[in-house]
Short mmCIF file of C-alpha atoms in Angstrom, two decimals:
data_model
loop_
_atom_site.label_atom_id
_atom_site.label_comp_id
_atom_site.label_asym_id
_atom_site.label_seq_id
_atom_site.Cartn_x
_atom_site.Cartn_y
_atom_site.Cartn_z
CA UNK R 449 -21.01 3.11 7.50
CA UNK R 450 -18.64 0.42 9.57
CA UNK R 451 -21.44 -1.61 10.55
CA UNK R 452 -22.86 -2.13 7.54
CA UNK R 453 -18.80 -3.08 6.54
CA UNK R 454 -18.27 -5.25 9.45
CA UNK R 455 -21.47 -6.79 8.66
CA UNK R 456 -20.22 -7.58 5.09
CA UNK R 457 -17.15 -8.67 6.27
CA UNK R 458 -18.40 -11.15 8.63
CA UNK R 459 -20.67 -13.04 5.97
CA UNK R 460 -17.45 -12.70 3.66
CA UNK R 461 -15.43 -15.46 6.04
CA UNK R 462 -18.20 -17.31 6.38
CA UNK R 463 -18.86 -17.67 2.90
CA UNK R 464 -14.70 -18.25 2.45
CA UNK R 465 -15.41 -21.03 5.72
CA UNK R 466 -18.40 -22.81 3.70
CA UNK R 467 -16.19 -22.96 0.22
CA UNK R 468 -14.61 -26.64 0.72
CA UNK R 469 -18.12 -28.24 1.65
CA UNK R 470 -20.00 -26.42 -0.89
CA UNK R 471 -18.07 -25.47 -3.85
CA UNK R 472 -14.76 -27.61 -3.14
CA UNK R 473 -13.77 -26.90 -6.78
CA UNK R 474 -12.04 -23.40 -5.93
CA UNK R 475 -10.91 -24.63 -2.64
CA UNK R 476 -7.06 -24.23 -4.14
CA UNK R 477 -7.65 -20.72 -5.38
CA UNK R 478 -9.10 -19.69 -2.06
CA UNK R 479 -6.03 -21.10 -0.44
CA UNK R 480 -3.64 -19.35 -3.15
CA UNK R 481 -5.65 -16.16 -2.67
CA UNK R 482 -5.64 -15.79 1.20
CA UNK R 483 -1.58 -16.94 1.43
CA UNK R 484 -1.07 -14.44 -0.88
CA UNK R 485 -3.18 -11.68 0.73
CA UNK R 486 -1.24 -12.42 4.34
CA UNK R 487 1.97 -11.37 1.98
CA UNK R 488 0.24 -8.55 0.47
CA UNK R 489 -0.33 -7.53 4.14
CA UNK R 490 2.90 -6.90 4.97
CA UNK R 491 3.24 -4.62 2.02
CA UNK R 492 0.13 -2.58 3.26
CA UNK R 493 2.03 -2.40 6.18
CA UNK R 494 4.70 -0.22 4.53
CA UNK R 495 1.92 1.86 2.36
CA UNK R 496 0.20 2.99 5.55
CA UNK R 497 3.75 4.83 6.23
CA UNK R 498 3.83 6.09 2.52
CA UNK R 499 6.96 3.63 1.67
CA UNK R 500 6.44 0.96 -1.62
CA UNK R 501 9.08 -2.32 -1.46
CA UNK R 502 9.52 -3.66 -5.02
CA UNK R 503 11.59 -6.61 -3.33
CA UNK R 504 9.10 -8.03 -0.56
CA UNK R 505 8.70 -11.00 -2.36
CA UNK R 506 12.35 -11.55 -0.69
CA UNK R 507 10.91 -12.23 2.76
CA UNK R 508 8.38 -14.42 1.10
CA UNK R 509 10.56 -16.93 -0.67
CA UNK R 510 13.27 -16.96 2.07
CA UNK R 511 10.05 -17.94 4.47
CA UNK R 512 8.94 -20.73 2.03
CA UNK R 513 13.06 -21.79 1.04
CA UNK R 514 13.04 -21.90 5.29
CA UNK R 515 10.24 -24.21 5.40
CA UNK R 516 11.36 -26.58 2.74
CA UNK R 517 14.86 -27.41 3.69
CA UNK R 518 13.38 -27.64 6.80
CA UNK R 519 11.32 -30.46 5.70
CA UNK R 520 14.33 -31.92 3.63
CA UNK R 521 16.28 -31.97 6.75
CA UNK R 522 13.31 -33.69 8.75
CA UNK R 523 10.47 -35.13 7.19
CA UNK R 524 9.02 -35.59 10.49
CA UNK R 525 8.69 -31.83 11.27
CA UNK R 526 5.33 -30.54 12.50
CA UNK R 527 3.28 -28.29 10.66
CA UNK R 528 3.39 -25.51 13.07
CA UNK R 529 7.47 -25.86 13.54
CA UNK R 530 7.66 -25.24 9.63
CA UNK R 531 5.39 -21.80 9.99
CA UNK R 532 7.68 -20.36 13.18
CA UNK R 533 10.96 -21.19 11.70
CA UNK R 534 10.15 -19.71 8.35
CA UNK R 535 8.78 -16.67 10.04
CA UNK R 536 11.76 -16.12 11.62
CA UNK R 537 13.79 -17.00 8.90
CA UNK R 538 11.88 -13.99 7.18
CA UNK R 539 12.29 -11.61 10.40
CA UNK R 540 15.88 -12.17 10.43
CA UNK R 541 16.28 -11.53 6.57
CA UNK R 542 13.78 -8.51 7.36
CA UNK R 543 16.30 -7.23 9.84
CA UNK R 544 19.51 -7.41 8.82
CA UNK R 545 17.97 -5.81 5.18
CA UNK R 546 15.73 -3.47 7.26
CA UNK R 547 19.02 -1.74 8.82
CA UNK R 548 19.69 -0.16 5.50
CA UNK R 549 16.49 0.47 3.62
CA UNK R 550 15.22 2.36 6.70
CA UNK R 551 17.62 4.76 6.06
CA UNK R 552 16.71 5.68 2.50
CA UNK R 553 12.56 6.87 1.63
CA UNK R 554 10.87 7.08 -1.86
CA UNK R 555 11.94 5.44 -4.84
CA UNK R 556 15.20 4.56 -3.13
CA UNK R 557 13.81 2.83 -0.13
CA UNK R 558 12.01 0.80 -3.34
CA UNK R 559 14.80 0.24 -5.41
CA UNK R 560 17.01 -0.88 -2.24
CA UNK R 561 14.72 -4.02 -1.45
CA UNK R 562 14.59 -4.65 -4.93
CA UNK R 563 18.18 -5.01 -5.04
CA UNK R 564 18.03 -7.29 -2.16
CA UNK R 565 15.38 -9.70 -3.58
CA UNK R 566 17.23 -10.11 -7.15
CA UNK R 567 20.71 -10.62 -4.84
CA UNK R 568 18.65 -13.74 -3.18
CA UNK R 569 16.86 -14.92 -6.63
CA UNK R 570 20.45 -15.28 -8.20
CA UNK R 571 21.39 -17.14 -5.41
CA UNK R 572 19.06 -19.72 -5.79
CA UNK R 573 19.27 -19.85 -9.64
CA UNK R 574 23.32 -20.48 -9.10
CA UNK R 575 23.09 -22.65 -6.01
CA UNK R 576 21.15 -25.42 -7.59
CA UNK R 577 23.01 -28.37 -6.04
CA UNK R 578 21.68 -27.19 -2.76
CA UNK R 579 18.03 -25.23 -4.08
CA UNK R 580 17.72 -26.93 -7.52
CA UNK R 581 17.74 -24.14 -9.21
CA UNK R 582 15.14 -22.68 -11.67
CA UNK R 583 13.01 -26.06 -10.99
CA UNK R 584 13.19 -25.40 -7.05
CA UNK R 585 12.64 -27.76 -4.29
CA UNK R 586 10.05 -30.07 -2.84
CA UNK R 587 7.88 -28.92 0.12
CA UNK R 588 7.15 -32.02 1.94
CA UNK R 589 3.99 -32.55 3.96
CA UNK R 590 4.47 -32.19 7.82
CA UNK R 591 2.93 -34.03 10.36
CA UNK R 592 0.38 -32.24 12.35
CA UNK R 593 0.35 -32.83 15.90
CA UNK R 594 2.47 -35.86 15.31
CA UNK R 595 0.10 -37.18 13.40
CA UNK R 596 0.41 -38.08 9.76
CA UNK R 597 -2.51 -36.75 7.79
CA UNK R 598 -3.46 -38.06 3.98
CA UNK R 599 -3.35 -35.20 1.19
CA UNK R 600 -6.95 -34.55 1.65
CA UNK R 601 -7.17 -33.94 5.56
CA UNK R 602 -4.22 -31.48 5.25
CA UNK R 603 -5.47 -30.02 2.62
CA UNK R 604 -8.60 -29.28 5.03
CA UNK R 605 -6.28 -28.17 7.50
CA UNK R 606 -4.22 -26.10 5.78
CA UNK R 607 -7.27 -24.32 4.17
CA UNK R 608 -8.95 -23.32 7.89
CA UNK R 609 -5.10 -22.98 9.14
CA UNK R 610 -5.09 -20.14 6.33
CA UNK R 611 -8.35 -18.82 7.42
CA UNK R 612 -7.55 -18.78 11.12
CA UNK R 613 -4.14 -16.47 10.42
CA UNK R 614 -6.00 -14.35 8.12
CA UNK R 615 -8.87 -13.19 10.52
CA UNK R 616 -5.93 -13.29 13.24
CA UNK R 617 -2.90 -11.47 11.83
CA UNK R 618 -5.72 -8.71 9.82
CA UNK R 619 -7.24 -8.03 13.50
CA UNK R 620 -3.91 -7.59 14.88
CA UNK R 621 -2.25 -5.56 12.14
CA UNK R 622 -5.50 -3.01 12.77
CA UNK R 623 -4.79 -3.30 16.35
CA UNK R 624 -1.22 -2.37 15.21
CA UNK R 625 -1.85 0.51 13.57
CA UNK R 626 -4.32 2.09 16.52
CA UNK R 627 -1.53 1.72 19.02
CA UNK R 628 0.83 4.20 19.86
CA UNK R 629 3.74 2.58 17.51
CA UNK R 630 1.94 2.34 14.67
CA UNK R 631 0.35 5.99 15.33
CA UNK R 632 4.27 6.45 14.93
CA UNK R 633 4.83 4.29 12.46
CA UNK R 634 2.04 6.23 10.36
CA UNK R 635 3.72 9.55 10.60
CA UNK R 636 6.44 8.98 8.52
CA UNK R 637 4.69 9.32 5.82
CA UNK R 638 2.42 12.58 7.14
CA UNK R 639 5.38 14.59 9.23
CA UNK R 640 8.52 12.46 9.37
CA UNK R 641 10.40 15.88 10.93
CA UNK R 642 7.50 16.34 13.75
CA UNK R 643 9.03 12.74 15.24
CA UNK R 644 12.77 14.05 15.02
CA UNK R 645 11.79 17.34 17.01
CA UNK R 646 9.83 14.90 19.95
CA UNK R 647 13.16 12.96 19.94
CA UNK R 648 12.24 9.90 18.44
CA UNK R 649 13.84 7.86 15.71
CA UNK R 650 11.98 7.69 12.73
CA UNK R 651 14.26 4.76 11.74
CA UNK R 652 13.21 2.51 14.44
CA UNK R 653 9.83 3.71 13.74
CA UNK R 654 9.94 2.44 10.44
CA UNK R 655 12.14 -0.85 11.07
CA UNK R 656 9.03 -1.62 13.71
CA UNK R 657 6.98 -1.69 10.74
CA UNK R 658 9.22 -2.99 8.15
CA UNK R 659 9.92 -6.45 10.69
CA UNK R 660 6.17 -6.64 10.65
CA UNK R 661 5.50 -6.48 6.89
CA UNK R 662 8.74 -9.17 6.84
CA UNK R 663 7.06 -11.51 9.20
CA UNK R 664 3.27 -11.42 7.78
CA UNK R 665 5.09 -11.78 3.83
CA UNK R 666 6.61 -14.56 5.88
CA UNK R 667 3.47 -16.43 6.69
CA UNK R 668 2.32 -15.92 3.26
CA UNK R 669 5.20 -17.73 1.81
CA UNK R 670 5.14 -20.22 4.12
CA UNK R 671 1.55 -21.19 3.37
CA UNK R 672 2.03 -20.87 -0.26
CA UNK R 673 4.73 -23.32 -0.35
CA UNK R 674 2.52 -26.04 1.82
CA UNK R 675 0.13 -25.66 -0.99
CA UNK R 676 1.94 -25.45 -4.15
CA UNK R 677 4.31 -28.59 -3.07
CA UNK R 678 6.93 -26.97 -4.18
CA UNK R 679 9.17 -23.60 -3.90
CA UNK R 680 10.79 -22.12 -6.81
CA UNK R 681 13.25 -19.23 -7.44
CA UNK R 682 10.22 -17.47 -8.97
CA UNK R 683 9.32 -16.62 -5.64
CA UNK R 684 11.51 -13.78 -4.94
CA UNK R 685 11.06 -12.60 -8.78
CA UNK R 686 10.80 -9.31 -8.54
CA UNK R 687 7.32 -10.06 -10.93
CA UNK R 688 5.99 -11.65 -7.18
CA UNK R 689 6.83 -7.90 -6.09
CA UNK R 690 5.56 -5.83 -8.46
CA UNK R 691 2.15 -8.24 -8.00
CA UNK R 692 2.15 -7.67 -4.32
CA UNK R 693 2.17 -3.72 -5.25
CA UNK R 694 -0.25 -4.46 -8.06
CA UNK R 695 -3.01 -6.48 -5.03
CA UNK R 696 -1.95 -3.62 -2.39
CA UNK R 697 -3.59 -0.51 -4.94
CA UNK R 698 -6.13 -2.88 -6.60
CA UNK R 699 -7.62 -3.38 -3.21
CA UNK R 700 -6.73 -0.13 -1.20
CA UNK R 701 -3.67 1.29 -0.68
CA UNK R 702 -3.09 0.92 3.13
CA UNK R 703 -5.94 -1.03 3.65
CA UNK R 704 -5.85 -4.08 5.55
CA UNK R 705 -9.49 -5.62 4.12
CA UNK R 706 -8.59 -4.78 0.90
CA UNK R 707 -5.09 -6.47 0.81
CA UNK R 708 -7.45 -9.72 1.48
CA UNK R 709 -10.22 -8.35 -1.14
CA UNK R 710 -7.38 -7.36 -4.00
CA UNK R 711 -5.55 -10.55 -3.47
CA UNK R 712 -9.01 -12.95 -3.84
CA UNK R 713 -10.26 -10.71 -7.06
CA UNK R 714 -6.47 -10.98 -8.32
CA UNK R 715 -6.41 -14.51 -8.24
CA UNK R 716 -10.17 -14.82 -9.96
CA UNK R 717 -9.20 -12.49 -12.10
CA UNK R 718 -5.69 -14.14 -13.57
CA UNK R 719 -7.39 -17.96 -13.18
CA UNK R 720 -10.57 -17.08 -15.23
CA UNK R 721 -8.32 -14.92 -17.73
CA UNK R 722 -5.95 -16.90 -18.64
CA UNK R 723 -7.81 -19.89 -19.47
CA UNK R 724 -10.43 -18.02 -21.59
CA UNK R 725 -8.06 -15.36 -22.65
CA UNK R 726 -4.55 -16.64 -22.42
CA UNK R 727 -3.30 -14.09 -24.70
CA UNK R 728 -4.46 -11.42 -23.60
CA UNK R 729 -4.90 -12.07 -19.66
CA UNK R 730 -2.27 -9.92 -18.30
CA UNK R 731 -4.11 -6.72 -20.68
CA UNK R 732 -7.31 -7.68 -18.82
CA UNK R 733 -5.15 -7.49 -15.55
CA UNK R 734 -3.46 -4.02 -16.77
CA UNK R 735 -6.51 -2.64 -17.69
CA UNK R 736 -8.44 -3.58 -14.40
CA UNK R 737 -5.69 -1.74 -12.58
CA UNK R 738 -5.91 1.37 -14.82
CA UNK R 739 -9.48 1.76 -13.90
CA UNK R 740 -8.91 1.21 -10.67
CA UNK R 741 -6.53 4.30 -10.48
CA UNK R 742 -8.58 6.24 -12.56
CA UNK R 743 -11.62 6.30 -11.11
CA UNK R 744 -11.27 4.76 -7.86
CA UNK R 745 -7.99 6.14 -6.15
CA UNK R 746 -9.47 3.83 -3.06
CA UNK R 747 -9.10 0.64 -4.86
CA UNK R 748 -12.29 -1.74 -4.32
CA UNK R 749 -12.11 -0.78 -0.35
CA UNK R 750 -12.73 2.93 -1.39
CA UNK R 751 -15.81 1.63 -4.26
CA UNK R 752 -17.45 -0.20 -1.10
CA UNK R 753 -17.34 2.56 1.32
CA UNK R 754 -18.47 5.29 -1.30
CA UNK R 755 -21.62 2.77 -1.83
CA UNK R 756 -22.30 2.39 2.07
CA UNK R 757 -21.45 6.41 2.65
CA UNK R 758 -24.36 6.83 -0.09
CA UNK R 759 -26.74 4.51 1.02
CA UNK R 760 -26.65 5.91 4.30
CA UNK R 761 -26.92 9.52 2.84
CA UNK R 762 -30.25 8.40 1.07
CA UNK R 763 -31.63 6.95 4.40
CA UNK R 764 -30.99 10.04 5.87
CA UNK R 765 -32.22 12.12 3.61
CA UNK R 766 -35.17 10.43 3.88
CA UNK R 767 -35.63 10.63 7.13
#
């Protein structure tokens, strides 16, 4: 069953690779989709220790916010200075949050980061002299190597740059999860107590994991800001949230394929909906969901390995 997934998986980024020399029309929504996926990541990350954030769009716009008055400050910044220090920016935020969430589970761990995010989003909305408020701030272009590309070639570059973290930070967070942390991490949600009696700290446990979800929401926001332009209060919305939640089940609760999957069929979804049903286009998304829950608790991972599992019961039957 994983090799005919891997298989699928492989011809999936190369099809995703091909998309701005053969259908350079969706190039943008590819980009949206996969920046948003890295963000929807880090909330897998959390699901895989049975913990939900309604606030993780905090460590998203404080990444992109990072990156932008980074720029302000120095237009000549280069591309990959922008991505560390807005990483960090997040990790930092992640931390000094992370020290109180991890003490709370449930709906209170939720509600906490919740809390958090709205703190930052009024921030920004009152602050406008410095964040301009509801309308937001420019993100600048950065150099690239000290080189100064035109809106096309960064464009490119920003697309494969996407790409490249993607296939990078979704092998790692796998790798992240076999070791023996995130076998750790992952018992918090099975047998939190079975950790306390072996004398380790289920809060550091989870803080691991909760830095990690900060940084890769980090990246996300990051790369969503060098597309859009421009960063906006509506990035720590707690809508952005709930939509990161909304990707995470759509494409498999703890899954890190599907948080890629969910986020690309999310975007499709929303872009195709609202402009031949802009009425009615966040029904279409509700209802999508609904089924989703109903009839596959998997989310579109689970539909794709129920479909492999029975092909391969056929062949052996077969046989």
């Amino acid at each position: 069953m994983k090799s005919p997934l891997t298989f699928l998986w492989v011809i999936g980024v190369l099809a995703v690779i091909a998309v701005p020399f053969t259908t350079p029309s969706i190039q943008l929504l590819f980009n949206f989709a996969m920046a948003k996926g890295l963000a929807v990541l880090g909330v897998t990350v959390l699901l895989r220790a049975g913990q939900v954030s309604f606030g993780h769009a905090l460590y998203f716009g404080i990444a992109a916010y990072a990156g932008a008055f980074l720029m302000a400050s120095m237009p000549a910044a280069d591309f990959f200075v922008v991505l560390i220090v807005g990483v960090i920016g997040a990790i930092l935020a992640g931390l000094f949050v992370g020290l109180f969430v991890v003490r709370y589970r449930g709906i209170f761990f939720g509600m906490l980061n919740l809390a958090f995010s709205m703190i930052f989003w009024s921030i920004l909305e009152k602050f406008y002299h410095y964040t301009g408020g509801a309308d937001g701030i420019r993100f600048e272009r950065p150099t690239v190597l000290g080189q100064v590309l035109t809106h096309g070639q960064f464009e490119l570059m920003l697309y494969y740059s996407v790409v490249v973290l993607m296939v990078a930070l979704g092998w790692f967070t796998q790798r992240w999860f076999a070791s023996p942390i995130g076998q750790l991490f992952q018992t918090i949600k099975t047998n939190e107590t079975r950790l306390e009696y072996l004398g380790i700290s289920p809060r550091r446990a989870l803080l691991s994991g909760y830095l990690l979800s900060a940084a890769l929401c980090g990246v996300g926001g990051v790369m969503m800001g060098m597309a859009q332009g421009v960063v906006t209060p509506e990035y720590v919305w707690w809508v952005r949230s709930a939509e990161m939640v909304f990707i995470a089940v759509l494409g498999g609760a703890g899954s890190v394929h599907g948080a890629f999957l969910g986020a690309l069929i999310y975007e499709v979804v929303r872009t195709y909906a609202s402009v031949y049903a802009g009425d009615i286009w966040q029904m279409i998304l509700g209802g999508f969901l609904l089924i989703i829950i109903l009839f596959a608790p998997g989310g579109l991972i689970g539909i794709l390995e129920s479909l492999f599992r029975r092909g391969s019961g056929k062949e052996g039957a077969r046989k």
